[in-house]
Coordinates of C-alpha atoms in Angstrom, one line a residue:
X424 CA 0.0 0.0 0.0
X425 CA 1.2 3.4 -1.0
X426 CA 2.6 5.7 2.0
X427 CA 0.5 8.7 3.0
X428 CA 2.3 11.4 4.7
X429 CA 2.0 14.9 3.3
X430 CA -0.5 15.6 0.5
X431 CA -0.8 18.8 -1.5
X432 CA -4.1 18.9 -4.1
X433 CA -7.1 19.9 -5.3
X434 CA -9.9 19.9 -3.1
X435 CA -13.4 19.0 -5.2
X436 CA -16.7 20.2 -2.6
X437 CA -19.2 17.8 -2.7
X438 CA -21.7 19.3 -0.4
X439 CA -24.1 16.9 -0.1
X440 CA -25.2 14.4 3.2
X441 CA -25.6 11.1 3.9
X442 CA -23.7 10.0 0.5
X443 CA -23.9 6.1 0.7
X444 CA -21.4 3.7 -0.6
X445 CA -24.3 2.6 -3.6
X446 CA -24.0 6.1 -4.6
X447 CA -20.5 6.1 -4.5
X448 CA -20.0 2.8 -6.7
X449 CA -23.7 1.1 -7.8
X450 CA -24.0 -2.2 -7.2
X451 CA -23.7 -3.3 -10.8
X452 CA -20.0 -2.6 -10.5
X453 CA -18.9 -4.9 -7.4
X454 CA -18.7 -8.1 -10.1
X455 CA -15.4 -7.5 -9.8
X456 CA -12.8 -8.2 -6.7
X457 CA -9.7 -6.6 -8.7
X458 CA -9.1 -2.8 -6.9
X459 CA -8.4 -1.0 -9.9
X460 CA -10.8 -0.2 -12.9
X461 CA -13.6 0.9 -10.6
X462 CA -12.9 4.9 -10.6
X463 CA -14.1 5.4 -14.1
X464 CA -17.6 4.6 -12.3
X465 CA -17.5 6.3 -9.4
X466 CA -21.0 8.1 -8.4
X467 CA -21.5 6.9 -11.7
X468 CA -25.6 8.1 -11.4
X469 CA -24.5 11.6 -10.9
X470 CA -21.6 11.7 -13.6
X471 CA -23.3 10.5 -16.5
X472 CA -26.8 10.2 -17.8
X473 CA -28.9 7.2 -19.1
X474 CA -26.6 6.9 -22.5
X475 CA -23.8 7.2 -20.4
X476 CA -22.8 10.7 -21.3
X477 CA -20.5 13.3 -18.7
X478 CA -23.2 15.2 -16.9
X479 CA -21.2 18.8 -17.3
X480 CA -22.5 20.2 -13.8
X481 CA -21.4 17.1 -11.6
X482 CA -18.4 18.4 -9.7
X483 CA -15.9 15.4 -10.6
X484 CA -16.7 16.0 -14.7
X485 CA -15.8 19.8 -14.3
X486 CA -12.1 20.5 -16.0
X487 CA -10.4 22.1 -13.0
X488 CA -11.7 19.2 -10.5
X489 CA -11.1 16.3 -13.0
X490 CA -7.4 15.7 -10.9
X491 CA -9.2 16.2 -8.0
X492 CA -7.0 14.2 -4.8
X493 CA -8.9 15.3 -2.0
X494 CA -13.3 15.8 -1.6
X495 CA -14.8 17.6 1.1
X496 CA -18.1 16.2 1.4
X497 CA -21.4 16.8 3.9
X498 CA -22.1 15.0 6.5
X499 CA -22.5 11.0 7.2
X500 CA -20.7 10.3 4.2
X501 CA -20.3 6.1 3.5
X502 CA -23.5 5.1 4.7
X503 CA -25.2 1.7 3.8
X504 CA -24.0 -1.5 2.9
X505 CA -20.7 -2.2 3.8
X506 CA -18.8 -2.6 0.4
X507 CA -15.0 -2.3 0.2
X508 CA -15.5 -1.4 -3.7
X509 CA -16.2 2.3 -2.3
X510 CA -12.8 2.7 -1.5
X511 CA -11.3 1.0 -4.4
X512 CA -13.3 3.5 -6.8
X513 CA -12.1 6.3 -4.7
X514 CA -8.4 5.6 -4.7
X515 CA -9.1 4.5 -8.4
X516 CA -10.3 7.7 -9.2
X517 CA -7.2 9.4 -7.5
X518 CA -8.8 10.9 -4.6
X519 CA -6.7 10.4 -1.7
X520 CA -8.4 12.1 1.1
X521 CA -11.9 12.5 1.8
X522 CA -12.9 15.1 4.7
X523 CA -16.2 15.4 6.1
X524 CA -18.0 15.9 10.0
X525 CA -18.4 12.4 9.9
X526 CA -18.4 8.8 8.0
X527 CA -20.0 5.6 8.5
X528 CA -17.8 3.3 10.7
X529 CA -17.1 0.5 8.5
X530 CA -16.3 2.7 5.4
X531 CA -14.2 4.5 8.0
X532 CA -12.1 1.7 8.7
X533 CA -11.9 0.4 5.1
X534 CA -10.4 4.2 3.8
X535 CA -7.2 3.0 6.6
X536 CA -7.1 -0.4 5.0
X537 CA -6.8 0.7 1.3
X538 CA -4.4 3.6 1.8
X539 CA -7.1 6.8 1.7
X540 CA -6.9 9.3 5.0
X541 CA -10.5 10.2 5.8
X542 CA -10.8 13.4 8.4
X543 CA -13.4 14.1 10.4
X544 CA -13.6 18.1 11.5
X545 CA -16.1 19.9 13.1
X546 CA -18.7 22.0 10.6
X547 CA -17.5 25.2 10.7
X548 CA -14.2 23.8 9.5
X549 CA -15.8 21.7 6.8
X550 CA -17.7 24.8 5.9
X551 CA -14.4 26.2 5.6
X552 CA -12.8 24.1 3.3
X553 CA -15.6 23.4 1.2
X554 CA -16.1 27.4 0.7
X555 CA -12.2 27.0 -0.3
X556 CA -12.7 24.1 -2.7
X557 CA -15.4 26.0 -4.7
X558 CA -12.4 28.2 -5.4
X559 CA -11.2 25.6 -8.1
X560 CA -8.2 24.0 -8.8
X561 CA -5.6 27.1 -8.4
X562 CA -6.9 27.1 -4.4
X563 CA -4.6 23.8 -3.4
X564 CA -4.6 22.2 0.3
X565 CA -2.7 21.0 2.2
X566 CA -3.4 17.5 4.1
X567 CA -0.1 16.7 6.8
X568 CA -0.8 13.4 8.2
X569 CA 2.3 13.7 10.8
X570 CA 1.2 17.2 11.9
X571 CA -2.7 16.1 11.7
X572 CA -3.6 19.3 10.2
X573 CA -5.2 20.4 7.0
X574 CA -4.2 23.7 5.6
X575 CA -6.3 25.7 3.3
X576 CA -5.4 27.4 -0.1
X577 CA -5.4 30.6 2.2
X578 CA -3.4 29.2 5.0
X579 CA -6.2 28.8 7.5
X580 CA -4.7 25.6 9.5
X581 CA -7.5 22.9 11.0
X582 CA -6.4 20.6 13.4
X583 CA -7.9 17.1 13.3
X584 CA -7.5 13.8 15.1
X585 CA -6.7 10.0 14.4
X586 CA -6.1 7.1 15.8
X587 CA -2.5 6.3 16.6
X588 CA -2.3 2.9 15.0
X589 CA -4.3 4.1 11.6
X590 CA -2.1 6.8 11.6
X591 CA 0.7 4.2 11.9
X592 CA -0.7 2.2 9.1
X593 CA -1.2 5.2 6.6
X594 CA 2.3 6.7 7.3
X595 CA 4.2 3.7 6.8
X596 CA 1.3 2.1 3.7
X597 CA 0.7 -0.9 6.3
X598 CA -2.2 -2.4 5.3
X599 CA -3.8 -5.7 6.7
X600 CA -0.9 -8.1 4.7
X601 CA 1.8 -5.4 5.5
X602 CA 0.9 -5.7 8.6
X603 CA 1.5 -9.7 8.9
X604 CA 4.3 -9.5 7.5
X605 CA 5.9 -7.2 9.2
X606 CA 6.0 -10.4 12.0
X607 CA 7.3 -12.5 8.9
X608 CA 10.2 -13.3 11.3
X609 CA 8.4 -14.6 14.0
X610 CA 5.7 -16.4 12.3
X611 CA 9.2 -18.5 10.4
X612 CA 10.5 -19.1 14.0
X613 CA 7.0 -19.9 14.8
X614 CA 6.9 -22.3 11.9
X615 CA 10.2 -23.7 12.4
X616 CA 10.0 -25.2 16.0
X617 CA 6.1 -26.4 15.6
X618 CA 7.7 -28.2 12.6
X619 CA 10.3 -29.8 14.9
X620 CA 8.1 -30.3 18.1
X621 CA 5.4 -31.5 15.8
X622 CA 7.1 -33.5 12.8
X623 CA 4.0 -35.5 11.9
X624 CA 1.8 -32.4 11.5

């Protein structure tokens, strides 16, 4: 999994609440178990019509938030069912970072697991940021995940929090395998003497 420690991009604002993981990839597109391939469809509803054509006015289709790395949704974002395949189509897409005043706790923990930082900062901040976003892609943030701050295209600093071990995981692109073998020492010592206590096994 790819490190995240300091990341400077465009903020898209997608001010909207309770954005559910079937809005952010439909269920016709979790066929698949491969991670990449699904960012061309996400919120696939809102970006294109019936015929499958770019719908010009949805945030993500505009030219100066196509390279989007970081969205500043409303609130609850990552409600429903509990599918991974929203944040594969997120980090597919490119989006990095996803700040909002708060998520759904399983799509919470799955953002950690697949390398995307999602903060979670009080309204008026998110107000902030997303007033800041609107500003296109010449207003860049600024997301330090050592320093746990967020810095605005102005300089307006927010401080958030995060757990110590997700931060842990993020800064050094741990994921669930990385993790495991991180102990790939121990587990072969492991190994080795069950092996010899345990020949028959």
């Amino acid at each position: 999994m790819e490190k995240f420690e300091k990341l400077t991009g465009i903020a898209a604002p997608l001010p909207l609440v309770n954005i559910d993981t079937d809005m952010i990839i439909p269920k016709q597109f979790l066929k698949t178990i491969k991670r990449s391939g699904l960012g061309v469809n996400l919120f696939d509803e809102m970006r294109y019509d019936r015929q499958g054509n770019e719908i010009p006015d949805f945030v993500l289709n505009k030219p100066q938030y196509r390279e989007a790395e970081i969205l500043v949704a409303g609130d609850n974002f990552g409600c429903g069912s509990s599918r991974e395949h929203a944040p594969w189509a997120l980090k597919d897409f490119g989006i990095k970072c996803v700040i909002s005043t708060s998520f759904a706790d399983i799509f919470y923990n799955n953002c950690f697991k697949n390398g995307i930082l999602p903060i979670v900062l009080p309204q008026e901040a998110v107000d902030a940021l997303m007033k800041d976003a609107e500003k296109g892609s010449n207003a860049r943030m600024i997301v330090d995940l050592e320093a746990q701050t967020v810095t605005s295209s102005d300089g307006d600093v927010f401080t958030f929090e995060v757990d110590s071990f997700k931060k842990h995981c993020l800064l050094n692109g741990l994921d669930d395998i990385g993790l495991t073998m991180e102990k790939a020492g121990a587990i072969d010592t492991f190994e080795s003497q069950a092996s010899q206590a345990r020949p028959w096994v």
